[in-house]
Amino acid sequence: MSVLGVVVRVSPVHRETVLQRLARTPGVDLGPDPQDGRLIAVIESTADDPAAATMAAIAGWPEVHNLSLVYEHSDAEPGDAPAEAEFDFRAWRQSVGDFARGQTSRDARPSDLPASTSAAQGAGEA
């Protein structure tokens, strides 16, 4: 199951139409309406459609200018077999200092790196 938080941008002319359509869409709950063209919605997976498919469908509506994903949460679906080797998605959460020390010890030391180039040189216009 997935839960997605989105901001849907529409022109004021289409605001009410899109609000009504969102309210009728299965798995969609509407949040506060700042009445400035941003519509806040929470999309949950349904038995028929994953939340990502609903989000993609909404993004394709002709009245929608833009859709921004601002929150995502996923749980394993009931009946899914557990993975043999669990991937620790939090493994990257180490201190920046540990990361930097690991990079310089494996790769090059900062003194071995070339000096910065100007924007013109970096763009191949030396």
mmCIF file of C-alpha atoms in Angstrom:
data_model
loop_
_atom_site.group_PDB
_atom_site.id
_atom_site.type_symbol
_atom_site.label_atom_id
_atom_site.label_comp_id
_atom_site.label_asym_id
_atom_site.label_seq_id
_atom_site.Cartn_x
_atom_site.Cartn_y
_atom_site.Cartn_z
ATOM 1 C CA MET A 1 0.000 0.000 0.000
ATOM 2 C CA SER A 2 1.215 3.482 -0.835
ATOM 3 C CA VAL A 3 0.219 6.871 0.480
ATOM 4 C CA LEU A 4 1.199 9.924 -1.553
ATOM 5 C CA GLY A 5 0.896 13.587 -0.631
ATOM 6 C CA VAL A 6 0.595 15.830 -3.686
ATOM 7 C CA VAL A 7 0.074 19.458 -4.613
ATOM 8 C CA VAL A 8 -2.000 19.898 -7.765
ATOM 9 C CA ARG A 9 -1.675 23.255 -9.530
ATOM 10 C CA VAL A 10 -4.617 24.493 -11.568
ATOM 11 C CA SER A 11 -5.746 27.824 -12.953
ATOM 12 C CA PRO A 12 -8.469 29.569 -10.918
ATOM 13 C CA VAL A 13 -10.886 29.050 -13.819
ATOM 14 C CA HIS A 14 -10.626 25.248 -13.447
ATOM 15 C CA ARG A 15 -10.301 25.074 -9.650
ATOM 16 C CA GLU A 16 -13.876 24.013 -8.892
ATOM 17 C CA THR A 17 -13.980 21.466 -11.729
ATOM 18 C CA VAL A 18 -10.760 19.820 -10.581
ATOM 19 C CA LEU A 19 -11.858 19.876 -6.923
ATOM 20 C CA GLN A 20 -15.057 18.021 -7.812
ATOM 21 C CA ARG A 21 -13.211 15.521 -9.978
ATOM 22 C CA LEU A 22 -10.626 14.868 -7.257
ATOM 23 C CA ALA A 23 -13.407 14.379 -4.686
ATOM 24 C CA ARG A 24 -14.952 11.675 -6.913
ATOM 25 C CA THR A 25 -11.636 9.885 -7.538
ATOM 26 C CA PRO A 26 -11.295 6.661 -5.493
ATOM 27 C CA GLY A 27 -8.417 6.772 -3.011
ATOM 28 C CA VAL A 28 -8.130 10.583 -3.025
ATOM 29 C CA ASP A 29 -8.736 12.726 0.064
ATOM 30 C CA LEU A 30 -8.603 16.489 -0.236
ATOM 31 C CA GLY A 31 -6.675 18.653 2.184
ATOM 32 C CA PRO A 32 -7.055 22.345 2.976
ATOM 33 C CA ASP A 33 -7.710 24.587 -0.034
ATOM 34 C CA PRO A 34 -5.671 27.800 0.063
ATOM 35 C CA GLN A 35 -7.766 29.008 -2.936
ATOM 36 C CA ASP A 36 -4.693 30.159 -4.839
ATOM 37 C CA GLY A 37 -4.539 27.450 -7.495
ATOM 38 C CA ARG A 38 -2.833 24.869 -5.288
ATOM 39 C CA LEU A 39 -4.926 21.878 -4.306
ATOM 40 C CA ILE A 40 -3.595 19.577 -1.613
ATOM 41 C CA ALA A 41 -4.506 15.898 -1.797
ATOM 42 C CA VAL A 42 -3.589 12.568 -0.235
ATOM 43 C CA ILE A 43 -3.715 9.590 -2.585
ATOM 44 C CA GLU A 44 -3.908 6.024 -1.255
ATOM 45 C CA SER A 45 -3.685 2.787 -3.180
ATOM 46 C CA THR A 46 -7.045 1.126 -3.763
ATOM 47 C CA ALA A 47 -7.890 -2.484 -4.521
ATOM 48 C CA ASP A 48 -8.066 -1.562 -8.219
ATOM 49 C CA ASP A 49 -5.264 0.986 -8.660
ATOM 50 C CA PRO A 50 -1.914 1.731 -7.058
ATOM 51 C CA ALA A 51 -1.532 5.287 -5.777
ATOM 52 C CA ALA A 52 1.159 6.029 -8.377
ATOM 53 C CA ALA A 53 -1.253 5.193 -11.211
ATOM 54 C CA THR A 54 -3.883 7.523 -9.752
ATOM 55 C CA MET A 55 -1.277 10.263 -9.377
ATOM 56 C CA ALA A 56 -0.157 9.831 -13.001
ATOM 57 C CA ALA A 57 -3.760 9.961 -14.210
ATOM 58 C CA ILE A 58 -4.413 13.206 -12.313
ATOM 59 C CA ALA A 59 -1.210 14.742 -13.687
ATOM 60 C CA GLY A 60 -2.526 14.024 -17.187
ATOM 61 C CA TRP A 61 -5.840 15.833 -16.730
ATOM 62 C CA PRO A 62 -5.976 18.767 -19.188
ATOM 63 C CA GLU A 63 -6.958 21.254 -16.440
ATOM 64 C CA VAL A 64 -3.890 20.380 -14.335
ATOM 65 C CA HIS A 65 -0.833 22.562 -14.889
ATOM 66 C CA ASN A 66 1.498 20.642 -12.588
ATOM 67 C CA LEU A 67 1.444 17.953 -9.935
ATOM 68 C CA SER A 68 4.171 17.792 -7.282
ATOM 69 C CA LEU A 69 4.812 14.737 -5.127
ATOM 70 C CA VAL A 70 5.640 16.065 -1.666
ATOM 71 C CA TYR A 71 5.284 12.918 0.464
ATOM 72 C CA GLU A 72 5.483 9.171 -0.156
ATOM 73 C CA HIS A 73 5.068 6.191 2.146
ATOM 74 C CA SER A 74 4.912 2.547 1.087
ATOM 75 C CA ASP A 75 4.331 -0.655 3.004
ATOM 76 C CA ALA A 76 4.601 -4.202 1.743
ATOM 77 C CA GLU A 77 1.400 -5.486 0.225
ATOM 78 C CA PRO A 78 -0.384 -8.210 2.221
ATOM 79 C CA GLY A 79 0.768 -11.600 0.991
ATOM 80 C CA ASP A 80 4.086 -10.347 -0.369
ATOM 81 C CA ALA A 81 6.917 -12.722 0.428
ATOM 82 C CA PRO A 82 9.717 -11.108 2.442
ATOM 83 C CA ALA A 83 12.867 -10.462 0.474
ATOM 84 C CA GLU A 84 15.684 -12.935 1.054
ATOM 85 C CA ALA A 85 18.247 -10.253 1.739
ATOM 86 C CA GLU A 86 16.778 -7.118 3.226
ATOM 87 C CA PHE A 87 18.214 -3.888 1.864
ATOM 88 C CA ASP A 88 18.905 -1.323 4.577
ATOM 89 C CA PHE A 89 17.632 1.880 2.997
ATOM 90 C CA ARG A 90 19.005 3.833 5.967
ATOM 91 C CA ALA A 91 22.595 2.756 5.384
ATOM 92 C CA TRP A 92 23.443 6.087 3.752
ATOM 93 C CA ARG A 93 22.638 7.913 6.995
ATOM 94 C CA GLN A 94 26.130 8.223 8.306
ATOM 95 C CA SER A 95 27.888 11.384 9.223
ATOM 96 C CA VAL A 96 29.189 13.496 6.392
ATOM 97 C CA GLY A 97 32.659 13.336 7.952
ATOM 98 C CA ASP A 98 32.683 9.521 7.817
ATOM 99 C CA PHE A 99 31.534 9.654 4.221
ATOM 100 C CA ALA A 100 34.195 12.199 3.255
ATOM 101 C CA ARG A 101 36.980 10.254 4.987
ATOM 102 C CA GLY A 102 35.885 7.108 3.152
ATOM 103 C CA GLN A 103 35.939 8.905 -0.187
ATOM 104 C CA THR A 104 39.375 10.455 0.221
ATOM 105 C CA SER A 105 40.925 7.235 1.474
ATOM 106 C CA ARG A 106 39.518 5.227 -1.447
ATOM 107 C CA ASP A 107 39.864 7.771 -4.222
ATOM 108 C CA ALA A 108 42.111 10.797 -4.322
ATOM 109 C CA ARG A 109 43.254 13.089 -1.574
ATOM 110 C CA PRO A 110 42.024 16.692 -1.895
ATOM 111 C CA SER A 111 45.564 17.842 -2.730
ATOM 112 C CA ASP A 112 45.609 15.390 -5.668
ATOM 113 C CA LEU A 113 42.484 16.874 -7.226
ATOM 114 C CA PRO A 114 42.820 19.434 -10.029
ATOM 115 C CA ALA A 115 42.200 23.067 -9.227
ATOM 116 C CA SER A 116 38.744 24.406 -9.987
ATOM 117 C CA THR A 117 38.125 25.606 -13.489
ATOM 118 C CA SER A 118 36.282 28.709 -14.508
ATOM 119 C CA ALA A 119 32.780 28.428 -15.911
ATOM 120 C CA ALA A 120 34.136 29.035 -19.418
ATOM 121 C CA GLN A 121 36.712 26.267 -19.070
ATOM 122 C CA GLY A 122 34.163 23.915 -17.555
ATOM 123 C CA ALA A 123 31.888 24.466 -20.544
ATOM 124 C CA GLY A 124 34.682 23.595 -22.997
ATOM 125 C CA GLU A 125 35.289 27.203 -24.030
ATOM 126 C CA ALA A 126 38.881 27.535 -22.799
#
